[in-house]
GROMACS .gro file of C-alpha atoms in nm:
model
  387
    1MET     CA    1  -3.313   3.584  -7.654
    2SER     CA    2  -3.332   3.865  -7.385
    3GLY     CA    3  -3.644   3.986  -7.568
    4GLU     CA    4  -3.904   4.295  -7.457
    5PHE     CA    5  -3.901   4.397  -7.106
    6GLN     CA    6  -4.260   4.278  -6.922
    7GLN     CA    7  -4.321   4.433  -6.614
    8ALA     CA    8  -4.424   4.187  -6.397
    9ASN     CA    9  -4.716   4.082  -6.318
   10ALA     CA   10  -4.817   4.112  -5.919
   11ARG     CA   11  -4.927   3.758  -5.891
   12ALA     CA   12  -4.907   3.441  -6.107
   13ASP     CA   13  -4.980   3.084  -6.098
   14VAL     CA   14  -4.650   2.970  -6.114
   15VAL     CA   15  -4.303   3.141  -6.081
   16ILE     CA   16  -4.040   2.965  -6.220
   17ILE     CA   17  -3.683   3.119  -6.144
   18GLY     CA   18  -3.430   3.036  -6.413
   19GLY     CA   19  -3.474   3.075  -6.770
   20GLY     CA   20  -3.283   2.770  -6.952
   21VAL     CA   21  -3.372   2.490  -7.160
   22ILE     CA   22  -3.497   2.315  -6.764
   23GLY     CA   23  -3.719   2.634  -6.653
   24LEU     CA   24  -3.838   2.714  -7.051
   25SER     CA   25  -3.967   2.328  -7.077
   26ILE     CA   26  -4.154   2.302  -6.746
   27ALA     CA   27  -4.300   2.675  -6.830
   28ARG     CA   28  -4.406   2.476  -7.162
   29GLN     CA   29  -4.525   2.216  -7.029
   30LEU     CA   30  -4.716   2.407  -6.752
   31ALA     CA   31  -4.908   2.646  -7.002
   32LEU     CA   32  -4.963   2.340  -7.201
   33ARG     CA   33  -5.176   2.173  -6.918
   34GLY     CA   34  -5.398   2.454  -6.935
   35LEU     CA   35  -5.222   2.723  -6.674
   36ARG     CA   36  -5.248   3.101  -6.790
   37ASN     CA   37  -5.032   3.285  -6.574
   38VAL     CA   38  -4.703   3.147  -6.566
   39THR     CA   39  -4.385   3.338  -6.505
   40VAL     CA   40  -4.024   3.281  -6.582
   41ILE     CA   41  -3.791   3.516  -6.432
   42GLU     CA   42  -3.434   3.494  -6.573
   43ARG     CA   43  -3.124   3.652  -6.400
   44GLY     CA   44  -2.924   3.765  -6.737
   45GLU     CA   45  -3.094   3.665  -7.050
   46PHE     CA   46  -3.297   3.365  -7.125
   47GLY     CA   47  -3.065   3.090  -7.219
   48LYS     CA   48  -2.762   3.236  -7.208
   49GLU     CA   49  -2.542   3.044  -6.939
   50ALA     CA   50  -2.548   2.648  -6.940
   51SER     CA   51  -2.819   2.607  -7.248
   52TRP     CA   52  -2.562   2.801  -7.436
   53ALA     CA   53  -2.279   2.684  -7.349
   54ALA     CA   54  -2.393   2.293  -7.401
   55GLY     CA   55  -2.269   2.059  -7.676
   56GLY     CA   56  -2.646   1.903  -7.713
   57ILE     CA   57  -2.549   1.593  -7.652
   58LEU     CA   58  -2.787   1.287  -7.574
   59ALA     CA   59  -2.637   1.000  -7.496
   60PRO     CA   60  -2.694   0.864  -7.148
   61GLN     CA   61  -2.530   0.490  -7.318
   62VAL     CA   62  -2.188   0.613  -7.406
   63GLU     CA   63  -2.096   0.714  -7.026
   64ALA     CA   64  -2.290   0.449  -6.818
   65ASP     CA   65  -2.123   0.196  -6.655
   66ARG     CA   66  -2.409   0.066  -6.476
   67ALA     CA   67  -2.782   0.047  -6.463
   68ASP     CA   68  -2.942   0.300  -6.199
   69GLU     CA   69  -3.244   0.556  -6.100
   70PHE     CA   70  -3.017   0.799  -6.299
   71PHE     CA   71  -2.921   0.595  -6.614
   72GLU     CA   72  -3.290   0.532  -6.597
   73MET     CA   73  -3.427   0.849  -6.603
   74ALA     CA   74  -3.161   0.937  -6.848
   75CYS     CA   75  -3.278   0.708  -7.129
   76ALA     CA   76  -3.624   0.802  -7.048
   77SER     CA   77  -3.588   1.171  -7.127
   78ARG     CA   78  -3.408   1.046  -7.449
   79ASP     CA   79  -3.693   0.875  -7.591
   80LEU     CA   80  -3.939   1.130  -7.540
   81TYR     CA   81  -3.649   1.362  -7.800
   82PRO     CA   82  -3.834   1.227  -8.117
   83SER     CA   83  -4.176   1.367  -8.044
   84PHE     CA   84  -4.042   1.667  -7.828
   85VAL     CA   85  -3.899   1.798  -8.095
   86GLN     CA   86  -4.132   1.737  -8.340
   87ALA     CA   87  -4.361   1.912  -8.134
   88VAL     CA   88  -4.164   2.237  -8.084
   89GLN     CA   89  -4.057   2.293  -8.410
   90HIS     CA   90  -4.404   2.252  -8.493
   91GLU     CA   91  -4.497   2.534  -8.245
   92THR     CA   92  -4.242   2.767  -8.375
   93GLY     CA   93  -4.110   2.713  -8.733
   94ILE     CA   94  -3.767   2.634  -8.565
   95ASP     CA   95  -3.567   2.387  -8.707
   96VAL     CA   96  -3.328   2.213  -8.422
   97GLU     CA   97  -3.105   2.037  -8.589
   98PHE     CA   98  -3.204   1.705  -8.438
   99ASP     CA   99  -2.964   1.416  -8.531
  100GLN     CA  100  -3.028   1.061  -8.510
  101THR     CA  101  -2.732   0.963  -8.681
  102GLY     CA  102  -2.508   0.771  -8.302
  103THR     CA  103  -2.270   0.843  -8.131
  104LEU     CA  104  -1.901   0.668  -8.133
  105LEU     CA  105  -1.751   0.567  -7.876
  106VAL     CA  106  -1.355   0.577  -7.942
  107SER     CA  107  -1.030   0.425  -7.767
  108VAL     CA  108  -0.740   0.630  -7.741
  109HIS     CA  109  -0.535   0.439  -7.535
  110ILE     CA  110  -0.467   0.046  -7.526
  111GLY     CA  111  -0.656   0.029  -7.160
  112ASP     CA  112  -0.993   0.136  -7.295
  113ASP     CA  113  -1.063  -0.157  -7.456
  114GLN     CA  114  -1.171  -0.349  -7.148
  115GLN     CA  115  -1.366  -0.084  -6.983
  116PHE     CA  116  -1.510  -0.051  -7.345
  117ARG     CA  117  -1.620  -0.459  -7.323
  118GLU     CA  118  -1.776  -0.423  -7.019
  119ARG     CA  119  -2.008  -0.155  -7.100
  120PHE     CA  120  -2.054  -0.376  -7.419
  121GLU     CA  121  -2.211  -0.653  -7.227
  122TRP     CA  122  -2.373  -0.515  -6.948
  123GLN     CA  123  -2.564  -0.259  -7.175
  124THR     CA  124  -2.629  -0.602  -7.433
  125LYS     CA  125  -2.725  -0.836  -7.183
  126ALA     CA  126  -2.974  -0.548  -7.060
  127GLY     CA  127  -3.131  -0.503  -7.370
  128PHE     CA  128  -3.014  -0.154  -7.535
  129GLU     CA  129  -2.829  -0.122  -7.845
  130VAL     CA  130  -2.493  -0.114  -7.881
  131GLU     CA  131  -2.233  -0.223  -8.142
  132TRP     CA  132  -1.923  -0.341  -8.092
  133LEU     CA  133  -1.651  -0.242  -8.381
  134THR     CA  134  -1.291  -0.323  -8.495
  135GLY     CA  135  -1.119  -0.017  -8.555
  136ARG     CA  136  -1.126  -0.103  -8.922
  137GLU     CA  137  -1.492  -0.105  -8.900
  138ALA     CA  138  -1.476   0.203  -8.654
  139ARG     CA  139  -1.278   0.367  -8.937
  140GLN     CA  140  -1.495   0.270  -9.239
  141LEU     CA  141  -1.785   0.496  -9.070
  142GLU     CA  142  -1.531   0.765  -9.017
  143PRO     CA  143  -1.225   0.774  -9.204
  144ASN     CA  144  -1.070   1.053  -9.063
  145ILE     CA  145  -1.004   0.927  -8.707
  146PHE     CA  146  -0.729   0.810  -8.614
  147PRO     CA  147  -0.560   0.768  -9.007
  148SER     CA  148  -0.206   0.719  -8.900
  149ARG     CA  149  -0.213   0.482  -8.624
  150LEU     CA  150  -0.393   0.165  -8.512
  151PHE     CA  151  -0.659   0.168  -8.241
  152THR     CA  152  -0.806  -0.195  -8.133
  153CYS     CA  153  -1.214  -0.081  -8.096
  154ALA     CA  154  -1.512   0.093  -8.070
  155LEU     CA  155  -1.843   0.118  -7.928
  156ARG     CA  156  -2.099   0.282  -8.155
  157PHE     CA  157  -2.435   0.357  -7.985
  158PRO     CA  158  -2.682   0.403  -8.247
  159ASN     CA  159  -2.994   0.529  -8.022
  160ASP     CA  160  -2.757   0.850  -7.870
  161TRP     CA  161  -2.778   1.158  -8.049
  162GLN     CA  162  -2.760   1.552  -8.058
  163VAL     CA  163  -2.933   1.851  -8.073
  164ASP     CA  164  -2.843   2.176  -8.175
  165ASN     CA  165  -2.879   2.298  -7.784
  166ARG     CA  166  -2.896   2.642  -7.908
  167LYS     CA  167  -3.162   2.634  -8.135
  168LEU     CA  168  -3.338   2.456  -7.925
  169THR     CA  169  -3.363   2.662  -7.641
  170GLU     CA  170  -3.457   2.971  -7.897
  171ALA     CA  171  -3.741   2.755  -8.004
  172LEU     CA  172  -3.868   2.688  -7.652
  173TYR     CA  173  -3.859   3.059  -7.565
  174GLN     CA  174  -4.059   3.123  -7.878
  175SER     CA  175  -4.304   2.849  -7.777
  176ASN     CA  176  -4.338   2.986  -7.450
  177ARG     CA  177  -4.401   3.367  -7.589
  178LYS     CA  178  -4.688   3.227  -7.810
  179LEU     CA  179  -4.819   3.035  -7.551
  180GLY     CA  180  -4.886   3.373  -7.353
  181VAL     CA  181  -4.578   3.247  -7.096
  182GLN     CA  182  -4.458   3.597  -6.899
  183LEU     CA  183  -4.059   3.593  -6.994
  184ILE     CA  184  -3.904   3.851  -6.766
  185SER     CA  185  -3.504   3.856  -6.800
  186ASN     CA  186  -3.284   4.059  -6.616
  187SER     CA  187  -3.453   4.019  -6.320
  188GLN     CA  188  -3.274   3.844  -6.036
  189VAL     CA  189  -3.519   3.668  -5.719
  190THR     CA  190  -3.367   3.723  -5.411
  191SER     CA  191  -3.554   3.552  -5.180
  192LEU     CA  192  -3.829   3.304  -5.142
  193GLY     CA  193  -4.177   3.403  -4.996
  194ILE     CA  194  -4.251   3.154  -4.704
  195GLN     CA  195  -4.540   3.173  -4.459
  196ALA     CA  196  -4.628   2.896  -4.210
  197GLY     CA  197  -4.401   2.621  -4.440
  198ARG     CA  198  -4.582   2.754  -4.731
  199ILE     CA  199  -4.490   2.933  -5.055
  200THR     CA  200  -4.642   3.268  -5.083
  201GLY     CA  201  -4.461   3.406  -5.374
  202VAL     CA  202  -4.073   3.554  -5.461
  203ASP     CA  203  -3.899   3.865  -5.425
  204SER     CA  204  -3.730   4.000  -5.715
  205ARG     CA  205  -3.574   4.304  -5.879
  206ASP     CA  206  -3.917   4.384  -5.989
  207GLY     CA  207  -4.092   4.369  -5.667
  208PHE     CA  208  -4.275   4.120  -5.501
  209ILE     CA  209  -4.484   3.838  -5.698
  210ALA     CA  210  -4.731   3.646  -5.530
  211SER     CA  211  -4.757   3.318  -5.658
  212ARG     CA  212  -4.824   2.948  -5.411
  213SER     CA  213  -4.581   2.773  -5.662
  214VAL     CA  214  -4.246   2.835  -5.726
  215VAL     CA  215  -3.996   2.622  -5.921
  216ILE     CA  216  -3.666   2.672  -5.876
  217ALA     CA  217  -3.464   2.608  -6.215
  218ALA     CA  218  -3.163   2.839  -6.153
  219GLY     CA  219  -2.885   2.585  -6.248
  220ALA     CA  220  -2.591   2.732  -6.085
  221TRP     CA  221  -2.713   2.993  -5.878
  222SER     CA  222  -3.010   2.772  -5.716
  223SER     CA  223  -2.831   2.782  -5.369
  224GLN     CA  224  -2.801   3.139  -5.409
  225ILE     CA  225  -3.164   3.144  -5.343
  226SER     CA  226  -3.266   3.279  -5.005
  227ARG     CA  227  -3.557   3.092  -4.801
  228ALA     CA  228  -3.602   3.320  -4.502
  229GLY     CA  229  -3.500   3.108  -4.231
  230TYR     CA  230  -3.548   2.796  -4.360
  231PHE     CA  231  -3.287   2.527  -4.383
  232ALA     CA  232  -3.142   2.594  -4.775
  233PRO     CA  233  -2.739   2.385  -4.800
  234ALA     CA  234  -2.522   2.501  -5.085
  235PHE     CA  235  -2.631   2.170  -5.240
  236ILE     CA  236  -2.562   2.311  -5.604
  237GLY     CA  237  -2.218   2.499  -5.718
  238PRO     CA  238  -2.075   2.558  -6.035
  239VAL     CA  239  -1.854   2.343  -6.243
  240ARG     CA  240  -1.669   2.542  -6.549
  241GLY     CA  241  -1.685   2.359  -6.898
  242GLN     CA  242  -1.442   2.529  -7.185
  243MET     CA  243  -1.517   2.493  -7.532
  244LEU     CA  244  -1.403   2.501  -7.871
  245CYS     CA  245  -1.559   2.546  -8.207
  246PHE     CA  246  -1.316   2.437  -8.531
  247GLN     CA  247  -1.441   2.511  -8.913
  248PRO     CA  248  -1.289   2.282  -9.143
  249LYS     CA  249  -1.268   2.320  -9.528
  250SER     CA  250  -1.448   2.031  -9.520
  251PRO     CA  251  -1.679   1.831  -9.325
  252LEU     CA  252  -1.466   1.568  -9.099
  253ALA     CA  253  -1.767   1.333  -8.885
  254ARG     CA  254  -2.085   1.241  -8.887
  255HIS     CA  255  -2.122   1.086  -8.560
  256VAL     CA  256  -2.094   1.264  -8.248
  257ILE     CA  257  -1.750   1.124  -8.131
  258TYR     CA  258  -1.647   1.019  -7.755
  259CYS     CA  259  -1.356   0.915  -7.636
  260PRO     CA  260  -1.247   0.882  -7.229
  261GLN     CA  261  -1.050   1.248  -7.285
  262GLY     CA  262  -1.315   1.489  -7.435
  263TYR     CA  263  -1.577   1.448  -7.694
  264LEU     CA  264  -1.665   1.606  -8.099
  265VAL     CA  265  -1.980   1.716  -8.167
  266PRO     CA  266  -2.037   1.770  -8.603
  267ARG     CA  267  -2.303   2.036  -8.654
  268ARG     CA  268  -2.469   2.010  -9.015
  269ASP     CA  269  -2.316   2.337  -9.134
  270GLY     CA  270  -1.948   2.161  -9.092
  271ARG     CA  271  -1.839   2.289  -8.777
  272LEU     CA  272  -1.706   2.047  -8.506
  273LEU     CA  273  -1.748   2.140  -8.118
  274ALA     CA  274  -1.490   2.016  -7.900
  275GLY     CA  275  -1.518   1.975  -7.527
  276SER     CA  276  -1.496   1.941  -7.250
  277THR     CA  277  -1.307   2.062  -6.917
  278THR     CA  278  -1.410   2.029  -6.571
  279GLU     CA  279  -1.284   2.286  -6.354
  280HIS     CA  280  -1.402   2.372  -5.995
  281VAL     CA  281  -1.295   2.746  -5.969
  282GLY     CA  282  -1.625   2.922  -5.876
  283PHE     CA  283  -1.791   3.147  -6.074
  284GLU     CA  284  -1.493   3.226  -6.284
  285LYS     CA  285  -1.618   3.229  -6.636
  286GLN     CA  286  -1.285   3.267  -6.839
  287VAL     CA  287  -1.195   3.086  -7.130
  288THR     CA  288  -0.800   2.996  -7.022
  289ASP     CA  289  -0.504   2.881  -7.217
  290GLN     CA  290  -0.458   2.595  -7.032
  291GLY     CA  291  -0.799   2.449  -7.122
  292LEU     CA  292  -0.798   2.522  -7.468
  293GLU     CA  293  -0.495   2.337  -7.510
  294SER     CA  294  -0.629   2.007  -7.302
  295ILE     CA  295  -0.946   2.053  -7.576
  296LYS     CA  296  -0.697   2.102  -7.841
  297SER     CA  297  -0.461   1.788  -7.747
  298MET     CA  298  -0.798   1.523  -7.752
  299ALA     CA  299  -0.940   1.705  -8.084
  300TYR     CA  300  -0.590   1.640  -8.280
  301GLU     CA  301  -0.546   1.300  -8.136
  302VAL     CA  302  -0.902   1.153  -8.240
  303VAL     CA  303  -0.919   1.372  -8.562
  304PRO     CA  304  -0.592   1.474  -8.687
  305ALA     CA  305  -0.700   1.691  -8.954
  306LEU     CA  306  -0.847   1.901  -8.745
  307LYS     CA  307  -0.510   2.084  -8.689
  308SER     CA  308  -0.544   2.246  -9.012
  309ALA     CA  309  -0.892   2.348  -8.940
  310ALA     CA  310  -0.968   2.733  -8.842
  311ILE     CA  311  -1.083   2.771  -8.449
  312VAL     CA  312  -1.390   2.974  -8.496
  313ASP     CA  313  -1.462   3.020  -8.168
  314SER     CA  314  -1.442   2.945  -7.806
  315TRP     CA  315  -1.658   2.969  -7.463
  316ALA     CA  316  -1.721   2.891  -7.071
  317GLY     CA  317  -2.024   2.783  -6.883
  318PHE     CA  318  -2.128   2.661  -6.548
  319ARG     CA  319  -2.251   2.319  -6.534
  320PRO     CA  320  -2.498   2.307  -6.201
  321HIS     CA  321  -2.331   2.051  -6.003
  322SER     CA  322  -2.480   1.881  -5.673
  323LEU     CA  323  -2.333   1.750  -5.345
  324ASP     CA  324  -2.359   1.375  -5.501
  325ASP     CA  325  -2.351   1.498  -5.872
  326LEU     CA  326  -2.703   1.367  -5.907
  327PRO     CA  327  -2.993   1.632  -6.006
  328VAL     CA  328  -3.251   1.744  -5.747
  329LEU     CA  329  -3.598   1.694  -5.865
  330GLY     CA  330  -3.922   1.768  -5.682
  331PRO     CA  331  -4.097   1.927  -5.387
  332ALA     CA  332  -3.945   2.064  -5.095
  333GLY     CA  333  -4.071   1.833  -4.771
  334ASP     CA  334  -4.011   2.122  -4.567
  335ILE     CA  335  -4.199   2.425  -4.743
  336ASP     CA  336  -4.553   2.331  -4.921
  337GLY     CA  337  -4.549   2.497  -5.292
  338LEU     CA  338  -4.176   2.519  -5.374
  339PHE     CA  339  -4.004   2.240  -5.625
  340TYR     CA  340  -3.668   2.229  -5.739
  341ALA     CA  341  -3.566   2.131  -6.101
  342THR     CA  342  -3.164   2.156  -6.093
  343GLY     CA  343  -2.835   2.013  -6.080
  344HIS     CA  344  -2.848   1.831  -6.371
  345TYR     CA  345  -2.518   1.867  -6.424
  346ARG     CA  346  -2.386   1.756  -6.768
  347ASN     CA  347  -2.727   1.653  -6.855
  348GLY     CA  348  -2.945   1.953  -6.876
  349ILE     CA  349  -3.007   1.944  -7.239
  350LEU     CA  350  -3.069   1.580  -7.217
  351LEU     CA  351  -3.309   1.589  -6.924
  352ALA     CA  352  -3.547   1.856  -7.035
  353PRO     CA  353  -3.808   1.677  -7.162
  354ILE     CA  354  -3.884   1.434  -6.860
  355THR     CA  355  -3.810   1.697  -6.607
  356ALA     CA  356  -4.045   1.934  -6.772
  357GLU     CA  357  -4.312   1.619  -6.763
  358ILE     CA  358  -4.258   1.538  -6.408
  359ILE     CA  359  -4.261   1.872  -6.233
  360ALA     CA  360  -4.552   2.046  -6.435
  361GLU     CA  361  -4.716   1.710  -6.331
  362ALA     CA  362  -4.616   1.733  -5.980
  363VAL     CA  363  -4.736   2.104  -5.987
  364VAL     CA  364  -5.064   2.096  -6.182
  365ASN     CA  365  -5.190   1.752  -5.996
  366ARG     CA  366  -4.952   1.679  -5.710
  367LYS     CA  367  -4.876   1.404  -5.861
  368SER     CA  368  -4.495   1.242  -5.776
  369SER     CA  369  -4.250   1.118  -5.951
  370PRO     CA  370  -4.093   0.748  -5.917
  371PHE     CA  371  -3.792   0.936  -5.976
  372PHE     CA  372  -3.876   1.226  -5.710
  373GLU     CA  373  -3.754   0.967  -5.426
  374SER     CA  374  -3.392   0.952  -5.531
  375PHE     CA  375  -3.354   1.253  -5.672
  376SER     CA  376  -3.526   1.507  -5.375
  377PRO     CA  377  -3.404   1.830  -5.249
  378ASP     CA  378  -3.481   1.655  -4.909
  379ARG     CA  379  -3.184   1.422  -4.948
  380PHE     CA  380  -2.951   1.672  -4.823
  381ARG     CA  381  -3.138   1.827  -4.559
  382LEU     CA  382  -3.193   1.424  -4.384
  383ALA     CA  383  -2.818   1.409  -4.449
  384ALA     CA  384  -2.780   1.759  -4.276
  385ALA     CA  385  -3.000   1.677  -3.990
  386SER     CA  386  -2.847   1.271  -3.942
  387PRO     CA  387  -2.600   1.256  -3.654
   0.00000   0.00000   0.00000
């Protein structure tokens, strides 16, 4: 998705810094709302960082221990997915392999049962769809899980889904091209232009681009963009995740399969993705023997038949992680015209539709989303100013 080279225009209605699934989704929404001069600047190739490395899981319920603002936003974004992917597929003709089979949370250790019971009970009482399964019932759905030993329970989340994240990102890229968005790759933004507390544009490798609205959606690199003397805490950093891809001789699963140690994601062509590690190692992107061994150990325990499957690929990527583990969304209170859409951590694919909608509304109509109160970038500035 590097695309053809485009010379940067000297001026844009909106500049978006970052060309992953978040930046591309926002650009598309801005164009659909009638903006005709939207520019997206990507430091490398479009969609080849966190969006490429992800597993494409759309599963807010499977990991949630309580209902809070983040859970509410994640569920709202998941519920947008059927119409979101239908529209993107119609615009581009690209099948993004949106799969609504559901997600299975399986018990690996005896101690998991109580945690599963608590999750089942609070979500059921809150009105969310979740099914309690015995080990036998779970194996009827997925015969290849734990065939050689007993396990006591599992949870099935029929509304936790998956999408092929790489195909989705490609589709978003092509949709933006058709909508006339200017897509500039391999052009790093170094600093923001700011005068009297207002955005004036961005300084990039291709020169200065004037704009009265800028969206920082640069993932793990979001804190590296200079704000020209304004407070800029290092509130976003990279967390490395490694993944494996198996190619069994025949499909081994239909559901996304979660356990407390990792997850398995079946693809339509029979491949099975396995992940993932969580490593605070800075911008060191390499795949490691230790990381892959930990993933293989989890995968072989859950689906022992994978021991005979070929490993056809492995990769690593950087999740954009904020200081408090939550997304950073909305306008910057100290700089008019500056917006943030970053820090999605392990949920960038899931949160793309709702992030695009609320940021586009804020940019075009200056409409504030209720979610901005919880996820505002100003929370870090205000916390730093507190005694």
